[in-house]
């Protein structure tokens, strides 16, 4: 069964500045997430990532299209969906009278879980919040607040976890430990949807990604596939006659073909070095290509 199915999802908002205008935040988005998969939603600001997450958590109602979580229609099964889904919102909460442990206890109560001490202790421990368990939210640093939000999203052991830019503004060390934790959650069987701007991390962590821009999915597949298709690899060759050659080619091109095209035979080569293309480059190309296609269609 799919953890998430998004079918031709559209969301139109009323423009906040001018009520006579509408904003097409999602223009027919389709993709799905397999059970146990880490799926990355990558896109520039305003692409529609947060809107998509808000429709999955039933915070926003889709204008049209279909949205299923573990086979259940999100709009018709809002209650069950809430039990199955955990979400970490992009914005960090700042206020609150209660301390970290109390917040996690209340959150458990909200899901009808009464004795959740073990789970809460596990999360405090795993997210390095134990030393701060007695602190109120306003006494926490930005990174601690972020970790608290992640703990909150996990108190009810959801089957699908949604992380909206979980590492934005978070320092390198915390980022690394968060990704490690996310990989652990995946091992435990959780399905994860994350949005991020950190492409290198997405490349390492995600089984598949979707590149979204202006409410449309421009690409969906494995990071490796998109790199092969859209990025450039650099081949640096040292020849027996002392010359060096630097060749830029598509990441999908085979070395044999490249050498043949440049009329270089193996016997002439002293040393060869290859630098693989990066997701960042592929991402930029996909977004630009999507923009051009979009412009042409209008
Ligand atoms: N509540 C809202 N009312 C009106 N427009 C909105 C609302 N939320 C988001 N938008 C608009 O929808 C588009 C997508 O926004 P968002 O989903 O936040 O993108 P992202 O998370 O990828 O940056 C943007 O143009 C944004 O201004
Ligand atoms: Mg957003």
Tab-separated table of C-alpha atoms and ligand atoms in Angstrom:
chain	number	residue	atom	x	y	z
A	1	UNK	CA	0.000	0.000	0.000
A	2	UNK	CA	1.133	3.563	-0.701
A	3	UNK	CA	1.826	5.774	2.319
A	4	UNK	CA	0.638	8.777	0.336
A	5	UNK	CA	-1.081	9.254	-3.005
A	6	UNK	CA	-1.451	12.726	-4.450
A	7	UNK	CA	-3.571	12.829	-7.613
A	8	UNK	CA	-4.020	15.948	-9.713
A	9	UNK	CA	-4.177	18.068	-6.579
A	10	UNK	CA	-5.125	21.705	-7.031
A	11	UNK	CA	-5.274	24.481	-4.490
A	12	UNK	CA	-6.445	27.961	-5.260
A	13	UNK	CA	-6.207	30.641	-2.572
A	14	UNK	CA	-7.735	34.067	-2.548
A	15	UNK	CA	-4.896	36.557	-2.827
A	16	UNK	CA	-4.269	37.985	0.646
A	17	UNK	CA	-3.558	41.453	-0.750
A	18	UNK	CA	-6.274	41.617	-3.389
A	19	UNK	CA	-9.383	39.514	-2.747
A	20	UNK	CA	-10.474	39.784	-6.392
A	21	UNK	CA	-7.424	37.782	-7.434
A	22	UNK	CA	-6.620	34.129	-6.906
A	23	UNK	CA	-3.327	32.348	-6.267
A	24	UNK	CA	-2.857	28.949	-7.909
A	25	UNK	CA	-0.608	27.384	-5.284
A	26	UNK	CA	-0.952	23.812	-6.620
A	27	UNK	CA	-1.746	23.262	-10.288
A	28	UNK	CA	-2.491	19.576	-10.567
A	29	UNK	CA	0.225	17.907	-8.511
A	30	UNK	CA	0.586	14.114	-8.691
A	31	UNK	CA	3.069	11.779	-7.016
A	32	UNK	CA	3.051	9.027	-4.431
A	33	UNK	CA	5.179	7.807	-1.564
A	34	UNK	CA	5.855	4.131	-0.977
A	35	UNK	CA	5.596	2.688	2.490
A	36	UNK	CA	8.921	3.078	4.310
A	37	UNK	CA	10.263	5.596	1.834
A	38	UNK	CA	11.935	8.951	2.524
A	39	UNK	CA	10.563	11.300	-0.092
A	40	UNK	CA	11.925	14.800	-0.622
A	41	UNK	CA	9.850	17.650	-1.955
A	42	UNK	CA	12.290	20.203	-3.330
A	43	UNK	CA	11.396	23.592	-4.686
A	44	UNK	CA	12.055	27.297	-4.431
A	45	UNK	CA	10.074	29.625	-2.173
A	46	UNK	CA	6.442	29.857	-3.137
A	47	UNK	CA	6.535	26.523	-5.023
A	48	UNK	CA	3.605	25.147	-3.006
A	49	UNK	CA	5.429	22.815	-0.600
A	50	UNK	CA	3.819	24.088	2.596
A	51	UNK	CA	0.411	24.194	0.919
A	52	UNK	CA	0.762	20.548	-0.010
A	53	UNK	CA	1.670	19.625	3.563
A	54	UNK	CA	-1.257	21.660	4.891
A	55	UNK	CA	-3.696	19.744	2.694
A	56	UNK	CA	-2.332	16.404	3.947
A	57	UNK	CA	-2.818	17.461	7.566
A	58	UNK	CA	-6.338	18.746	6.698
A	59	UNK	CA	-5.350	22.290	7.715
A	60	UNK	CA	-6.261	23.375	4.177
A	61	UNK	CA	-8.927	21.856	1.970
A	62	UNK	CA	-7.872	20.943	-1.565
A	63	UNK	CA	-9.719	22.849	-4.299
A	64	UNK	CA	-9.818	19.626	-6.347
A	65	UNK	CA	-7.977	16.368	-6.806
A	66	UNK	CA	-7.406	13.368	-4.610
A	67	UNK	CA	-5.279	12.830	-1.532
A	68	UNK	CA	-4.981	9.435	0.160
A	69	UNK	CA	-2.953	8.450	3.220
A	70	UNK	CA	-2.541	4.673	3.526
A	71	UNK	CA	-5.449	4.265	1.146
A	72	UNK	CA	-7.818	6.584	3.014
A	73	UNK	CA	-9.166	9.770	1.509
A	74	UNK	CA	-7.819	12.638	3.601
A	75	UNK	CA	-10.901	14.847	3.448
A	76	UNK	CA	-13.355	12.052	4.322
A	77	UNK	CA	-11.237	10.501	7.099
A	78	UNK	CA	-9.747	13.526	8.820
A	79	UNK	CA	-9.749	11.885	12.269
A	80	UNK	CA	-7.967	8.690	11.235
A	81	UNK	CA	-5.552	10.703	9.139
A	82	UNK	CA	-4.562	12.759	12.184
A	83	UNK	CA	-3.758	9.542	14.075
A	84	UNK	CA	-1.584	8.275	11.236
A	85	UNK	CA	0.252	11.464	10.422
A	86	UNK	CA	2.792	13.513	12.372
A	87	UNK	CA	3.783	16.956	11.168
A	88	UNK	CA	6.585	19.376	11.918
A	89	UNK	CA	5.576	22.801	10.651
A	90	UNK	CA	7.960	25.232	9.069
A	91	UNK	CA	7.270	27.978	11.611
A	92	UNK	CA	8.644	27.471	15.082
A	93	UNK	CA	6.331	28.047	18.041
A	94	UNK	CA	7.659	30.649	20.459
A	95	UNK	CA	5.201	31.080	23.244
A	96	UNK	CA	3.770	28.782	25.863
A	97	UNK	CA	3.398	28.583	29.563
A	98	UNK	CA	4.250	24.885	29.815
A	99	UNK	CA	7.549	23.078	29.968
A	100	UNK	CA	8.904	20.590	27.447
A	101	UNK	CA	7.674	17.443	29.223
A	102	UNK	CA	4.233	18.918	29.855
A	103	UNK	CA	3.884	19.898	26.206
A	104	UNK	CA	4.663	16.334	25.148
A	105	UNK	CA	2.205	14.958	27.733
A	106	UNK	CA	-0.564	17.259	26.495
A	107	UNK	CA	0.198	16.355	22.915
A	108	UNK	CA	-0.114	12.650	23.835
A	109	UNK	CA	-3.421	13.389	25.577
A	110	UNK	CA	-4.623	15.112	22.444
A	111	UNK	CA	-4.192	11.767	20.677
A	112	UNK	CA	-5.896	9.926	23.517
A	113	UNK	CA	-2.672	8.327	24.784
A	114	UNK	CA	-2.655	8.470	28.569
A	115	UNK	CA	0.516	6.765	29.782
A	116	UNK	CA	3.045	7.813	27.215
A	117	UNK	CA	6.005	8.235	29.581
A	118	UNK	CA	8.244	5.699	27.873
A	119	UNK	CA	7.718	7.184	24.447
A	120	UNK	CA	8.255	10.718	25.764
A	121	UNK	CA	11.466	9.710	27.539
A	122	UNK	CA	12.691	7.999	24.390
A	123	UNK	CA	12.042	11.119	22.314
A	124	UNK	CA	13.599	13.456	24.907
A	125	UNK	CA	16.628	11.233	24.957
A	126	UNK	CA	16.922	10.731	21.228
A	127	UNK	CA	16.453	14.439	20.468
A	128	UNK	CA	18.883	15.544	23.211
A	129	UNK	CA	16.126	17.368	25.095
A	130	UNK	CA	16.532	15.588	28.428
A	131	UNK	CA	18.611	18.372	30.005
A	132	UNK	CA	15.910	20.855	28.929
A	133	UNK	CA	12.838	18.834	29.841
A	134	UNK	CA	11.859	21.220	32.665
A	135	UNK	CA	12.316	24.405	30.591
A	136	UNK	CA	9.495	26.457	29.178
A	137	UNK	CA	9.395	27.062	25.437
A	138	UNK	CA	10.524	30.678	25.712
A	139	UNK	CA	13.653	29.475	27.541
A	140	UNK	CA	14.691	27.223	24.656
A	141	UNK	CA	17.111	28.069	21.864
A	142	UNK	CA	15.942	27.908	18.246
A	143	UNK	CA	17.463	24.465	17.774
A	144	UNK	CA	15.836	23.140	20.962
A	145	UNK	CA	12.435	24.467	19.840
A	146	UNK	CA	12.875	22.717	16.536
A	147	UNK	CA	13.685	19.451	18.325
A	148	UNK	CA	10.682	19.900	20.591
A	149	UNK	CA	8.469	20.278	17.543
A	150	UNK	CA	9.868	17.051	16.137
A	151	UNK	CA	9.243	15.264	19.439
A	152	UNK	CA	5.670	16.622	19.444
A	153	UNK	CA	5.086	15.266	15.962
A	154	UNK	CA	6.239	11.814	17.069
A	155	UNK	CA	4.498	11.247	20.425
A	156	UNK	CA	1.766	9.145	18.802
A	157	UNK	CA	4.179	7.117	16.644
A	158	UNK	CA	2.685	8.189	13.315
A	159	UNK	CA	3.071	5.990	10.241
A	160	UNK	CA	3.683	8.992	8.009
A	161	UNK	CA	5.874	11.884	9.142
A	162	UNK	CA	5.781	15.243	7.370
A	163	UNK	CA	8.750	17.559	7.891
A	164	UNK	CA	8.416	21.047	6.435
A	165	UNK	CA	11.923	22.516	6.140
A	166	UNK	CA	13.051	20.875	9.380
A	167	UNK	CA	16.613	22.124	9.110
A	168	UNK	CA	16.060	25.703	7.969
A	169	UNK	CA	18.237	27.919	10.159
A	170	UNK	CA	19.586	24.962	12.107
A	171	UNK	CA	23.337	24.609	12.656
A	172	UNK	CA	25.393	21.939	10.917
A	173	UNK	CA	25.787	19.672	13.921
A	174	UNK	CA	22.074	19.578	14.700
A	175	UNK	CA	21.275	19.106	11.030
A	176	UNK	CA	23.470	16.045	10.866
A	177	UNK	CA	22.001	14.528	14.016
A	178	UNK	CA	18.484	15.227	12.743
A	179	UNK	CA	19.103	13.454	9.464
A	180	UNK	CA	20.569	10.533	11.373
A	181	UNK	CA	17.403	10.385	13.442
A	182	UNK	CA	15.229	10.585	10.323
A	183	UNK	CA	17.142	7.649	8.831
A	184	UNK	CA	16.505	5.725	12.070
A	185	UNK	CA	12.800	6.471	11.893
A	186	UNK	CA	12.798	5.093	8.378
A	187	UNK	CA	14.463	1.897	9.602
A	188	UNK	CA	11.677	1.535	12.144
A	189	UNK	CA	9.230	1.477	9.214
A	190	UNK	CA	8.054	5.081	9.120
A	191	UNK	CA	7.313	6.776	5.802
A	192	UNK	CA	8.655	10.312	5.593
A	193	UNK	CA	7.917	13.323	3.437
A	194	UNK	CA	10.286	16.223	3.855
A	195	UNK	CA	10.736	19.557	2.178
A	196	UNK	CA	14.185	21.057	2.165
A	197	UNK	CA	16.461	23.567	0.545
A	198	UNK	CA	19.548	21.536	1.397
A	199	UNK	CA	19.921	19.620	-1.805
A	200	UNK	CA	23.035	17.724	-0.848
A	201	UNK	CA	21.252	16.277	2.150
A	202	UNK	CA	18.231	15.382	0.065
A	203	UNK	CA	20.584	13.619	-2.321
A	204	UNK	CA	21.986	11.460	0.462
A	205	UNK	CA	18.828	10.830	2.438
A	206	UNK	CA	15.881	10.573	0.041
A	207	UNK	CA	14.927	7.450	-1.863
A	208	UNK	CA	13.030	9.641	-4.283
A	209	UNK	CA	12.457	13.323	-4.789
A	210	UNK	CA	9.960	15.550	-6.556
A	211	UNK	CA	11.068	18.917	-7.854
A	212	UNK	CA	8.193	21.324	-7.583
A	213	UNK	CA	7.979	24.881	-8.880
A	214	UNK	CA	5.046	27.296	-9.159
A	215	UNK	CA	2.617	24.587	-8.113
A	216	UNK	CA	3.755	22.014	-10.653
A	217	UNK	CA	5.917	18.914	-10.304
A	218	UNK	CA	8.692	19.218	-12.877
A	219	UNK	CA	10.446	15.992	-11.996
A	220	UNK	CA	9.863	12.920	-9.855
A	221	UNK	CA	12.336	10.081	-9.407
A	222	UNK	CA	15.480	9.073	-7.557
A	223	UNK	CA	18.141	11.741	-6.932
A	224	UNK	CA	20.535	9.586	-8.962
A	225	UNK	CA	18.212	9.580	-11.973
A	226	UNK	CA	17.765	13.345	-11.998
A	227	UNK	CA	21.525	13.850	-11.655
A	228	UNK	CA	22.155	11.470	-14.554
A	229	UNK	CA	19.604	13.206	-16.686
A	230	UNK	CA	20.283	16.844	-15.959
A	231	UNK	CA	23.734	17.383	-14.515
A	232	UNK	CA	27.182	17.674	-16.013
A	233	UNK	CA	30.105	15.480	-15.097
A	234	UNK	CA	33.662	16.638	-15.401
A	235	UNK	CA	36.340	14.316	-16.800
A	236	UNK	CA	39.941	15.296	-16.284
A	237	UNK	CA	42.422	13.342	-18.392
A	238	UNK	CA	46.209	13.378	-18.289
A	239	UNK	CA	47.769	12.149	-21.535
A	240	UNK	CA	51.071	10.387	-22.171
A	241	UNK	CA	52.313	13.376	-24.215
A	242	UNK	CA	51.993	15.612	-21.115
A	243	UNK	CA	48.761	17.338	-22.221
A	244	UNK	CA	45.685	17.464	-20.017
A	245	UNK	CA	42.115	17.530	-21.208
A	246	UNK	CA	39.040	18.592	-19.316
A	247	UNK	CA	35.769	17.387	-20.767
A	248	UNK	CA	32.294	18.355	-19.592
A	249	UNK	CA	29.590	15.897	-20.468
A	250	UNK	CA	26.154	14.717	-19.432
A	251	UNK	CA	26.288	12.558	-16.316
A	252	UNK	CA	24.525	9.809	-18.262
A	253	UNK	CA	27.195	9.620	-20.988
A	254	UNK	CA	29.483	6.591	-20.817
A	255	UNK	CA	33.219	7.059	-20.579
A	256	UNK	CA	33.736	4.903	-23.677
A	257	UNK	CA	31.596	7.217	-25.782
A	258	UNK	CA	33.297	10.314	-24.454
A	259	UNK	CA	36.743	8.957	-25.258
A	260	UNK	CA	35.623	7.867	-28.726
A	261	UNK	CA	34.096	11.292	-29.425
A	262	UNK	CA	37.330	13.004	-28.454
A	263	UNK	CA	39.437	10.442	-30.303
A	264	UNK	CA	41.374	9.499	-27.203
A	265	UNK	CA	42.539	5.901	-26.948
A	266	UNK	CA	43.141	4.172	-23.627
A	267	UNK	CA	46.843	3.762	-24.471
A	268	UNK	CA	47.237	7.594	-24.469
A	269	UNK	CA	45.936	8.022	-20.957
A	270	UNK	CA	48.149	8.342	-17.898
A	271	UNK	CA	45.498	9.353	-15.419
A	272	UNK	CA	41.785	10.031	-15.409
A	273	UNK	CA	39.588	11.708	-12.825
A	274	UNK	CA	35.852	12.150	-12.810
A	275	UNK	CA	33.733	14.535	-10.790
A	276	UNK	CA	30.102	13.483	-10.664
A	277	UNK	CA	27.373	16.058	-11.182
A	278	UNK	CA	25.494	17.447	-8.203
A	279	UNK	CA	21.802	17.505	-7.470
A	280	UNK	CA	22.004	21.281	-7.146
A	281	UNK	CA	22.874	21.692	-10.805
A	282	UNK	CA	20.210	19.208	-11.916
A	283	UNK	CA	17.667	20.973	-9.719
A	284	UNK	CA	18.396	24.366	-11.241
A	285	UNK	CA	18.102	22.956	-14.762
A	286	UNK	CA	14.802	21.228	-14.013
A	287	UNK	CA	13.346	24.392	-12.488
A	288	UNK	CA	14.481	26.549	-15.424
A	289	UNK	CA	13.198	24.024	-17.977
A	290	UNK	CA	9.874	23.903	-16.113
A	291	UNK	CA	9.673	27.686	-16.073
A	292	UNK	CA	10.291	27.852	-19.820
A	293	UNK	CA	7.691	25.176	-20.543
A	294	UNK	CA	5.285	27.035	-18.295
A	295	UNK	CA	5.960	30.363	-19.996
A	296	UNK	CA	5.535	28.796	-23.439
A	297	UNK	CA	2.179	27.310	-22.453
A	298	UNK	CA	0.752	30.672	-21.404
B	1	LIG	N1	-3.167	31.143	3.188
B	1	LIG	C1	-2.812	31.635	2.007
B	1	LIG	N2	-3.555	32.550	1.361
B	1	LIG	C2	-3.187	33.033	0.159
B	1	LIG	N3	-2.091	32.647	-0.504
B	1	LIG	C3	-1.290	31.740	0.083
B	1	LIG	C4	-1.598	31.177	1.366
B	1	LIG	N4	-0.631	30.300	1.693
B	1	LIG	C5	0.244	30.306	0.676
B	1	LIG	N5	-0.143	31.160	-0.295
B	1	LIG	C6	0.543	31.398	-1.591
B	1	LIG	O1	0.616	30.149	-2.257
B	1	LIG	C7	1.892	29.986	-2.929
B	1	LIG	C8	2.591	28.758	-2.369
B	1	LIG	O2	3.020	29.020	-1.035
B	1	LIG	P1	3.662	27.901	-0.095
B	1	LIG	O3	2.849	26.674	-0.178
B	1	LIG	O4	3.874	28.499	1.240
B	1	LIG	O5	5.063	27.664	-0.837
B	1	LIG	P2	6.456	27.062	-0.268
B	1	LIG	O6	6.182	26.377	1.026
B	1	LIG	O7	6.930	26.133	-1.349
B	1	LIG	O8	7.380	28.227	-0.115
B	1	LIG	C9	2.620	31.289	-2.688
B	1	LIG	O9	2.390	32.119	-3.815
B	1	LIG	C10	1.988	31.846	-1.440
B	1	LIG	O10	2.075	33.243	-1.405
B	2	LIG	MG1	7.041	26.547	2.869
